[in-house]
Amino acid sequence: MSKDINTSKSAKSSGRGRGSKDALNLVKSIMLGVGTLYLTTRSVVVTVIGAGVAVILLAIILASR
């Protein structure tokens, strides 16, 4: 019978808390949204405005925690 040695270490090895994982997921979502906005509109101006709005909203969300 083989013994799985990675079952307990994989969940605890990152060392990050729940809040930092949530913030990282927010940043990844913003990056995905800005990239999608550019691919959809093909406009740098609209993308820059959308990225600015996304950064402001991210700052508000992180400040409210």
mmCIF file with all atom_site columns, C-alpha atoms in Angstrom:
data_model
loop_
_atom_site.group_PDB
_atom_site.id
_atom_site.type_symbol
_atom_site.label_atom_id
_atom_site.label_alt_id
_atom_site.label_comp_id
_atom_site.label_asym_id
_atom_site.label_entity_id
_atom_site.label_seq_id
_atom_site.pdbx_PDB_ins_code
_atom_site.Cartn_x
_atom_site.Cartn_y
_atom_site.Cartn_z
_atom_site.occupancy
_atom_site.B_iso_or_equiv
_atom_site.pdbx_formal_charge
_atom_site.auth_seq_id
_atom_site.auth_comp_id
_atom_site.auth_asym_id
_atom_site.auth_atom_id
_atom_site.pdbx_PDB_model_num
ATOM 1  C CA . MET A 1 1  ? 0.000   0.000  0.000   1.00 0.00 ? 1  MET A CA 1
ATOM 2  C CA . SER A 1 2  ? 1.452   3.308  -1.022  1.00 0.00 ? 2  SER A CA 1
ATOM 3  C CA . LYS A 1 3  ? 1.508   6.258  1.302   1.00 0.00 ? 3  LYS A CA 1
ATOM 4  C CA . ASP A 1 4  ? 0.604   9.725  0.000   1.00 0.00 ? 4  ASP A CA 1
ATOM 5  C CA . ILE A 1 5  ? 3.011   12.222 1.530   1.00 0.00 ? 5  ILE A CA 1
ATOM 6  C CA . ASN A 1 6  ? 1.563   15.365 -0.095  1.00 0.00 ? 6  ASN A CA 1
ATOM 7  C CA . THR A 1 7  ? -1.891  15.349 1.496   1.00 0.00 ? 7  THR A CA 1
ATOM 8  C CA . SER A 1 8  ? -1.213  17.506 4.538   1.00 0.00 ? 8  SER A CA 1
ATOM 9  C CA . LYS A 1 9  ? 1.644   19.662 3.276   1.00 0.00 ? 9  LYS A CA 1
ATOM 10 C CA . SER A 1 10 ? -0.009  21.074 0.170   1.00 0.00 ? 10 SER A CA 1
ATOM 11 C CA . ALA A 1 11 ? -2.712  22.999 2.024   1.00 0.00 ? 11 ALA A CA 1
ATOM 12 C CA . LYS A 1 12 ? -0.391  24.522 4.607   1.00 0.00 ? 12 LYS A CA 1
ATOM 13 C CA . SER A 1 13 ? 2.738   25.197 2.593   1.00 0.00 ? 13 SER A CA 1
ATOM 14 C CA . SER A 1 14 ? 1.813   28.586 1.123   1.00 0.00 ? 14 SER A CA 1
ATOM 15 C CA . GLY A 1 15 ? 1.891   30.497 4.418   1.00 0.00 ? 15 GLY A CA 1
ATOM 16 C CA . ARG A 1 16 ? -0.601  33.072 3.195   1.00 0.00 ? 16 ARG A CA 1
ATOM 17 C CA . GLY A 1 17 ? -3.729  33.980 5.078   1.00 0.00 ? 17 GLY A CA 1
ATOM 18 C CA . ARG A 1 18 ? -7.242  34.094 3.712   1.00 0.00 ? 18 ARG A CA 1
ATOM 19 C CA . GLY A 1 19 ? -7.162  37.887 3.274   1.00 0.00 ? 19 GLY A CA 1
ATOM 20 C CA . SER A 1 20 ? -4.074  37.904 1.104   1.00 0.00 ? 20 SER A CA 1
ATOM 21 C CA . LYS A 1 21 ? -5.499  35.147 -1.100  1.00 0.00 ? 21 LYS A CA 1
ATOM 22 C CA . ASP A 1 22 ? -8.676  37.173 -1.556  1.00 0.00 ? 22 ASP A CA 1
ATOM 23 C CA . ALA A 1 23 ? -6.664  40.268 -2.475  1.00 0.00 ? 23 ALA A CA 1
ATOM 24 C CA . LEU A 1 24 ? -4.595  38.267 -4.939  1.00 0.00 ? 24 LEU A CA 1
ATOM 25 C CA . ASN A 1 25 ? -7.774  36.914 -6.534  1.00 0.00 ? 25 ASN A CA 1
ATOM 26 C CA . LEU A 1 26 ? -9.107  40.477 -6.842  1.00 0.00 ? 26 LEU A CA 1
ATOM 27 C CA . VAL A 1 27 ? -5.933  41.604 -8.596  1.00 0.00 ? 27 VAL A CA 1
ATOM 28 C CA . LYS A 1 28 ? -6.071  38.624 -10.948 1.00 0.00 ? 28 LYS A CA 1
ATOM 29 C CA . SER A 1 29 ? -9.706  39.408 -11.733 1.00 0.00 ? 29 SER A CA 1
ATOM 30 C CA . ILE A 1 30 ? -8.844  43.015 -12.527 1.00 0.00 ? 30 ILE A CA 1
ATOM 31 C CA . MET A 1 31 ? -6.018  41.945 -14.827 1.00 0.00 ? 31 MET A CA 1
ATOM 32 C CA . LEU A 1 32 ? -8.336  39.549 -16.627 1.00 0.00 ? 32 LEU A CA 1
ATOM 33 C CA . GLY A 1 33 ? -11.036 42.207 -16.911 1.00 0.00 ? 33 GLY A CA 1
ATOM 34 C CA . VAL A 1 34 ? -8.679  44.857 -18.284 1.00 0.00 ? 34 VAL A CA 1
ATOM 35 C CA . GLY A 1 35 ? -7.276  42.429 -20.831 1.00 0.00 ? 35 GLY A CA 1
ATOM 36 C CA . THR A 1 36 ? -10.764 41.426 -21.898 1.00 0.00 ? 36 THR A CA 1
ATOM 37 C CA . LEU A 1 37 ? -11.775 45.078 -22.143 1.00 0.00 ? 37 LEU A CA 1
ATOM 38 C CA . TYR A 1 38 ? -8.902  45.767 -24.529 1.00 0.00 ? 38 TYR A CA 1
ATOM 39 C CA . LEU A 1 39 ? -9.643  42.698 -26.637 1.00 0.00 ? 39 LEU A CA 1
ATOM 40 C CA . THR A 1 40 ? -13.298 43.699 -26.828 1.00 0.00 ? 40 THR A CA 1
ATOM 41 C CA . THR A 1 41 ? -12.901 47.407 -27.605 1.00 0.00 ? 41 THR A CA 1
ATOM 42 C CA . ARG A 1 42 ? -9.438  47.522 -29.265 1.00 0.00 ? 42 ARG A CA 1
ATOM 43 C CA . SER A 1 43 ? -9.108  50.989 -27.715 1.00 0.00 ? 43 SER A CA 1
ATOM 44 C CA . VAL A 1 44 ? -6.177  51.948 -25.497 1.00 0.00 ? 44 VAL A CA 1
ATOM 45 C CA . VAL A 1 45 ? -8.034  54.982 -24.122 1.00 0.00 ? 45 VAL A CA 1
ATOM 46 C CA . VAL A 1 46 ? -11.043 52.933 -23.004 1.00 0.00 ? 46 VAL A CA 1
ATOM 47 C CA . THR A 1 47 ? -8.712  50.316 -21.513 1.00 0.00 ? 47 THR A CA 1
ATOM 48 C CA . VAL A 1 48 ? -6.753  52.918 -19.527 1.00 0.00 ? 48 VAL A CA 1
ATOM 49 C CA . ILE A 1 49 ? -9.989  54.416 -18.188 1.00 0.00 ? 49 ILE A CA 1
ATOM 50 C CA . GLY A 1 50 ? -11.279 50.956 -17.279 1.00 0.00 ? 50 GLY A CA 1
ATOM 51 C CA . ALA A 1 51 ? -8.012  50.067 -15.559 1.00 0.00 ? 51 ALA A CA 1
ATOM 52 C CA . GLY A 1 52 ? -8.138  53.297 -13.564 1.00 0.00 ? 52 GLY A CA 1
ATOM 53 C CA . VAL A 1 53 ? -11.684 52.594 -12.423 1.00 0.00 ? 53 VAL A CA 1
ATOM 54 C CA . ALA A 1 54 ? -10.695 49.034 -11.504 1.00 0.00 ? 54 ALA A CA 1
ATOM 55 C CA . VAL A 1 55 ? -7.732  50.218 -9.422  1.00 0.00 ? 55 VAL A CA 1
ATOM 56 C CA . ILE A 1 56 ? -9.905  52.754 -7.597  1.00 0.00 ? 56 ILE A CA 1
ATOM 57 C CA . LEU A 1 57 ? -12.504 50.088 -6.834  1.00 0.00 ? 57 LEU A CA 1
ATOM 58 C CA . LEU A 1 58 ? -9.777  47.707 -5.657  1.00 0.00 ? 58 LEU A CA 1
ATOM 59 C CA . ALA A 1 59 ? -8.429  50.367 -3.303  1.00 0.00 ? 59 ALA A CA 1
ATOM 60 C CA . ILE A 1 60 ? -11.920 50.962 -1.896  1.00 0.00 ? 60 ILE A CA 1
ATOM 61 C CA . ILE A 1 61 ? -12.493 47.238 -1.390  1.00 0.00 ? 61 ILE A CA 1
ATOM 62 C CA . LEU A 1 62 ? -9.145  46.697 0.291   1.00 0.00 ? 62 LEU A CA 1
ATOM 63 C CA . ALA A 1 63 ? -9.558  49.791 2.491   1.00 0.00 ? 63 ALA A CA 1
ATOM 64 C CA . SER A 1 64 ? -12.955 48.609 3.698   1.00 0.00 ? 64 SER A CA 1
ATOM 65 C CA . ARG A 1 65 ? -11.491 45.337 5.053   1.00 0.00 ? 65 ARG A CA 1
#
